[in-house]
XYZ file of C-alpha atoms in Angstrom:
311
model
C -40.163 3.118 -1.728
C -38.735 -0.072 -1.445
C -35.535 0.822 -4.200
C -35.013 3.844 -2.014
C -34.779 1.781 1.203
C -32.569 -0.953 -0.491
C -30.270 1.489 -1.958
C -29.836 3.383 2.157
C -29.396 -0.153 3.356
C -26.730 -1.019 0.873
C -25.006 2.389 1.896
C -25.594 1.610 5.645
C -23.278 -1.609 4.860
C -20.700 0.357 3.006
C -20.154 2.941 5.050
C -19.903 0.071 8.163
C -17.060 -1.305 6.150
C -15.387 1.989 5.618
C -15.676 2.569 9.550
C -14.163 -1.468 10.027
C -11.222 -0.649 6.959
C -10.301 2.666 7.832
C -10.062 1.991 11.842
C -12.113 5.248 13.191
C -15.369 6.753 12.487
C -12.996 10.438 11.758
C -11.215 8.795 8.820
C -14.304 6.708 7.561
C -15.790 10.513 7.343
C -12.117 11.552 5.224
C -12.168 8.706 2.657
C -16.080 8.717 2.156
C -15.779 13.250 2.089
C -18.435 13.300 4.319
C -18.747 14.395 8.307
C -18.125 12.274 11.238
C -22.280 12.800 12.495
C -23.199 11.642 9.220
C -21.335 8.432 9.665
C -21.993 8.019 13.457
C -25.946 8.685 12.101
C -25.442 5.510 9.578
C -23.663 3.301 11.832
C -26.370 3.824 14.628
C -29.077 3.285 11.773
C -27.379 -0.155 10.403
C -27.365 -0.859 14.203
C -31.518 0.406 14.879
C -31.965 -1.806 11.533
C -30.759 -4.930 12.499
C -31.044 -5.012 16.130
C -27.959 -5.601 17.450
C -24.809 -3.869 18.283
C -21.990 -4.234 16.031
C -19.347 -1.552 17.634
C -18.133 -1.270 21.003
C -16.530 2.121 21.075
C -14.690 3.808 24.000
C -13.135 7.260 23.979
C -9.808 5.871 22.521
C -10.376 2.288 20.997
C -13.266 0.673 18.789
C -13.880 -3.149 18.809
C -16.566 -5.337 16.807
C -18.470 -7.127 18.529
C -19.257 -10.762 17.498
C -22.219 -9.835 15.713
C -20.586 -6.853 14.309
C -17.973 -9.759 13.270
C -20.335 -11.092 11.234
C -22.292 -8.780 9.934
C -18.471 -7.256 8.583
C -18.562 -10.705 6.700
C -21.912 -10.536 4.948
C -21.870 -6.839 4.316
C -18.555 -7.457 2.609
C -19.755 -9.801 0.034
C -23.116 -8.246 -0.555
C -21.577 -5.101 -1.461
C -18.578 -6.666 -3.546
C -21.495 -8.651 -5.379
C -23.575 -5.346 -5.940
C -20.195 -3.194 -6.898
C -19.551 -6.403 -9.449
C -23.432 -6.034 -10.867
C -23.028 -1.566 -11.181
C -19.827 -2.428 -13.219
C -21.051 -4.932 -15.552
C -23.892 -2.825 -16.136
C -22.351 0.380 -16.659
C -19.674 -1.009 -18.853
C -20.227 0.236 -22.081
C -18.373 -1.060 -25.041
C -15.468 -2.586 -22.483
C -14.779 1.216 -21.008
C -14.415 1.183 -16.903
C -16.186 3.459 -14.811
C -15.006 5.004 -11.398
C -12.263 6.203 -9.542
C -9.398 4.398 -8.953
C -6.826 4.909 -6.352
C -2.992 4.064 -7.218
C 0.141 4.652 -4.998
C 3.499 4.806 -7.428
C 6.894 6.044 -6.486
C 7.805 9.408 -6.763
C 10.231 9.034 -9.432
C 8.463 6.775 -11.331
C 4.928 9.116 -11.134
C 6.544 12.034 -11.639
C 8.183 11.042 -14.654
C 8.106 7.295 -16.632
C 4.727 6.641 -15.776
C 2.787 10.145 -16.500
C 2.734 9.131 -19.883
C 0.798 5.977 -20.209
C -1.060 7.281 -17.421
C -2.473 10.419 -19.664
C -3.188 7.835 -22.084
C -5.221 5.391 -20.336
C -7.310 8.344 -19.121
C -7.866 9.837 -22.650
C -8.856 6.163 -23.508
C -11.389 5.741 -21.094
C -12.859 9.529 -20.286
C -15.458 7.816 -17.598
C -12.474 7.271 -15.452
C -11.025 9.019 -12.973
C -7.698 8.437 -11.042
C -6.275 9.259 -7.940
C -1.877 9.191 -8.202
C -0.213 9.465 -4.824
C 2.969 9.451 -5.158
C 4.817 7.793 -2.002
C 7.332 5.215 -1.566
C 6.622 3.958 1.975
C 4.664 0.674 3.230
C 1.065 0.794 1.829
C -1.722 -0.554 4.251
C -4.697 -0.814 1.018
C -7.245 -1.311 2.996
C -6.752 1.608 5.812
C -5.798 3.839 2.894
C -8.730 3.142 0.441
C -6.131 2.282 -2.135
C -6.830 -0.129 -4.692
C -3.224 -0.904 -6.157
C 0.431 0.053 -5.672
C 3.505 0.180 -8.158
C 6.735 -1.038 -5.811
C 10.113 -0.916 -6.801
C 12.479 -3.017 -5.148
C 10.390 -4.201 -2.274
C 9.840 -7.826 -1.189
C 6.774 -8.971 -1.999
C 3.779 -8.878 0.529
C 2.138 -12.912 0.695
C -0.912 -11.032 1.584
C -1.386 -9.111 -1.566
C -1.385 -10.297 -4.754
C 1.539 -9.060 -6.677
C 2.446 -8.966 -10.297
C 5.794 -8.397 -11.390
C 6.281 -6.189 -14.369
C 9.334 -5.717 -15.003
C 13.201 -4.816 -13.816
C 14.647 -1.500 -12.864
C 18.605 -1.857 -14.463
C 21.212 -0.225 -12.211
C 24.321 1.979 -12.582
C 27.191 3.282 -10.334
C 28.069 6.360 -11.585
C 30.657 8.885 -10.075
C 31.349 12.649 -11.350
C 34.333 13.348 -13.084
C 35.463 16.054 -11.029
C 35.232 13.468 -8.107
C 36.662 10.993 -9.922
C 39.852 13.128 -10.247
C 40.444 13.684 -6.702
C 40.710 9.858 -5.778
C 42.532 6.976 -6.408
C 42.366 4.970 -9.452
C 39.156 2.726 -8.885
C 40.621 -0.418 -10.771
C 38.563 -3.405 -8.917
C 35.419 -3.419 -6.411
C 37.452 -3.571 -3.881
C 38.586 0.042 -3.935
C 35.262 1.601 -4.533
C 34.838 1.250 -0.539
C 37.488 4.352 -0.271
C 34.838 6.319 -2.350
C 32.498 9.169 -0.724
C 29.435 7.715 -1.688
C 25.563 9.028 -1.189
C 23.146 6.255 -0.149
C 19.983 5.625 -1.272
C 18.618 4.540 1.963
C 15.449 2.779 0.730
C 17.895 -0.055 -1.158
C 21.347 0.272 0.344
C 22.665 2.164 3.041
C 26.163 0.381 4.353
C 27.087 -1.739 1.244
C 26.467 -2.619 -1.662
C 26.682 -5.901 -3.671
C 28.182 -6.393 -7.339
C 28.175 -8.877 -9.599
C 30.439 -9.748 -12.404
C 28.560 -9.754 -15.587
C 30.716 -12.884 -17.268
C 32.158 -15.043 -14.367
C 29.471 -14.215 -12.358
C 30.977 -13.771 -9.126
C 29.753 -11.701 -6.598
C 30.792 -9.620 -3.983
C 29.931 -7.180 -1.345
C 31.300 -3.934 -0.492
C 31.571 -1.862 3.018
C 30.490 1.737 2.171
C 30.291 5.207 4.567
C 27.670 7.771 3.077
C 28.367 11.174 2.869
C 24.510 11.834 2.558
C 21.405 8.870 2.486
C 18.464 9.952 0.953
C 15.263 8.245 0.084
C 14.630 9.976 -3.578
C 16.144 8.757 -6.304
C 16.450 12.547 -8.213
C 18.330 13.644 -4.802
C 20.729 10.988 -4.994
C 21.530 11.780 -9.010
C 21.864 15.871 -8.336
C 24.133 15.641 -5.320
C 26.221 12.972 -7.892
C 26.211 15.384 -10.263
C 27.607 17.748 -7.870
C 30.760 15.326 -6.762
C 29.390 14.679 -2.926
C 29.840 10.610 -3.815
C 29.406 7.658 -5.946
C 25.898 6.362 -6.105
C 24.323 3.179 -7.434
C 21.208 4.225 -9.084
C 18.394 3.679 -11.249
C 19.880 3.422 -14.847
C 17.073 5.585 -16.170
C 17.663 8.366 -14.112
C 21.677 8.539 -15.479
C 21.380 7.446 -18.567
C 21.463 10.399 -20.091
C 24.171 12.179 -17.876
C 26.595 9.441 -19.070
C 26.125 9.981 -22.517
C 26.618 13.218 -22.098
C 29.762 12.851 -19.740
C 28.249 14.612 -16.630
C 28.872 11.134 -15.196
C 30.992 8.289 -15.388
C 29.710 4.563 -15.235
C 32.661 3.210 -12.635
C 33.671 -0.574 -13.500
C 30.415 -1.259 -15.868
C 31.466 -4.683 -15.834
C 30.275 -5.062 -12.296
C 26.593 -4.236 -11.887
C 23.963 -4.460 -9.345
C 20.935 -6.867 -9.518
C 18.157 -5.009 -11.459
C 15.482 -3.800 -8.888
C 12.375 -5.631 -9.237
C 9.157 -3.752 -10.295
C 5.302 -5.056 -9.147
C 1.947 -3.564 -9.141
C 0.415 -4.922 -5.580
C -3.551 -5.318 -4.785
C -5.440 -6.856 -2.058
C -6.861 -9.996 -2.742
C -10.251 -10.155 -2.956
C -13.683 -12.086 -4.531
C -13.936 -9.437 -7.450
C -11.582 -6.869 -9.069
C -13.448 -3.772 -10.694
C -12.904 -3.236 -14.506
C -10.756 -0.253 -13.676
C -8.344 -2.265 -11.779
C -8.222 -5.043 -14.277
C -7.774 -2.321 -17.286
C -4.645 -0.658 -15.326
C -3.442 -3.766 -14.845
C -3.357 -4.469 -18.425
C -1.832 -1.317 -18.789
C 0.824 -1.827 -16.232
C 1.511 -5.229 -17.994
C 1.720 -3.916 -21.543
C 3.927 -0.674 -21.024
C 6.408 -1.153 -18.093
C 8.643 -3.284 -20.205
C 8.871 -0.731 -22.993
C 9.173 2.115 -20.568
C 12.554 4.089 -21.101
C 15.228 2.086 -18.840
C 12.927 -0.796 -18.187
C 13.860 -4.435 -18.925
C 11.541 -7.552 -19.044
C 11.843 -9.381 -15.538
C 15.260 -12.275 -15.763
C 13.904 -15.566 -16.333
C 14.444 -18.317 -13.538
């Protein structure tokens, strides 16, 4: 009897974090795929159990109360402390256990990553993963998500953030397009060009840098179209609505095969960096530190990668 009522406390305490992380009772309920009663019914228990109140909840807002403040505190590292005992005893022979939650970007998850992902799955078959595939702002603890892959973002000083690699980029132009406009001899002509934005790294201008002297210099553009996806932005290329500075990867192919041109490859872009982002916190699972591993080993070698530029 007293395992059963240790093992209901310590799921009293995590579902009173879930409540605290996910900022309702209603989505507490979503991320733990139970019903709202059931976790009003544990909160009120943890409550009963300890004697004090540790929510103050209106029809609109919920607040902790100092007690719940604390108890928030405790709760958290009891429960990372029992998660970090369950994985070191159901390791077996190194293999992680779980479910682990990863945000990527939806070019990268769709494609370049679905393959080392398959494989770190087949490696470890007591795994599971969750991919959501969205470029926006992550909140990890609101979200229940345990890491992120960003490209191109600026690095969070509240998250711990690893950087794996560089994203090369090209400005490529149709050559039906290309036809129709004036020669494009320097940089400073490309701001005549029709030109399709990708909104979540440039939207008015772009910079270039010379790949020998080194100079640099910035140029005025006027979208036709902005987009946030990187496969939009290559297709409506490919169609002659603009120039577009994009993710070499995406093009590479298209150039070799002449579908586009590379305009003044002697001037490129910086290389967009690429990190996998976590919340800090007192202990990592295995599954997190395996896909980290992962992330570290692969990204570099990953079609259109490059190994971060040295300082």
């Amino acid at each position: 009897m007293k395992r059963t009522e240790r093992i209901d406390r310590l799921e009293l305490m995590r579902t009173f974090i879930r409540i605290i992380e996910a900022g309702s009772l209603s989505a507490a309920a979503v991320q733990l795929g139970t019903t709202q009663a059931t976790v009003s019914r544990r909160l009120q228990s943890l409550e009963a159990l300890l004697g004090v109140k540790l929510i103050m909840r209106s029809t609109h807002a919920m607040k902790l109360t100092d007690d719940g403040e604390r108890c928030y505190q405790h709760a958290r590292q009891l429960v990372d402390s029992w998660l970090a005992l369950e994985d070191d005893l159901q390791i077996v022979d190194d293999n992680p256990v779980g479910v682990l939650r990863v945000r990527a970007p939806h070019a990268f998850g769709q494609q370049q990553l679905l393959t080392p992902l398959v494989d770190f799955l087949q490696r470890y078959p007591q795994l599971a993963v969750e991919w959501m595939l969205n470029d926006k702002n992550i909140d990890f603890i609101s979200e229940n998500i345990d890491c992120a892959i960003r490209v191109g973002a600026e690095v969070d000083p509240a998250t711990v953030s690893v950087l794996l690699a560089e994203v090369p980029r090209s400005l490529v132009i149709s050559p039906e397009l290309l036809e129709t406009v004036e020669n494009v001899s320097d940089p400073l002509t490309l701001s005549a060009l029709p030109w399709v934005a990708i909104s979540t790294f440039y939207q008015h201008e772009v910079t270039l840098q010379h790949q020998v002297s080194r100079e640099s210099i910035t140029i005025p553009i006027v979208p036709r179209l902005s987009t946030d996806s990187v496969y939009v932005a290559r297709n409506t290329a490919l169609a002659g609505l603009g120039a577009a500075l994009i993710s070499s990867w995406t093009v590479e192919e298209d150039i070799a095969q002449g579908r586009l041109i590379e305009l003044l490859p002697e001037w490129r872009a910086a290389a967009l960096p690429v990190h996998l982002v976590y919340p800090w916190a007192r202990y990592y699972p295995a599954r997190l530190r395996k896909f980290l591993d992962l992330m570290r080993e692969v990204m570099p070698k990953i079609s259109g990668m490059q190994l971060p530029a040295k300082e």
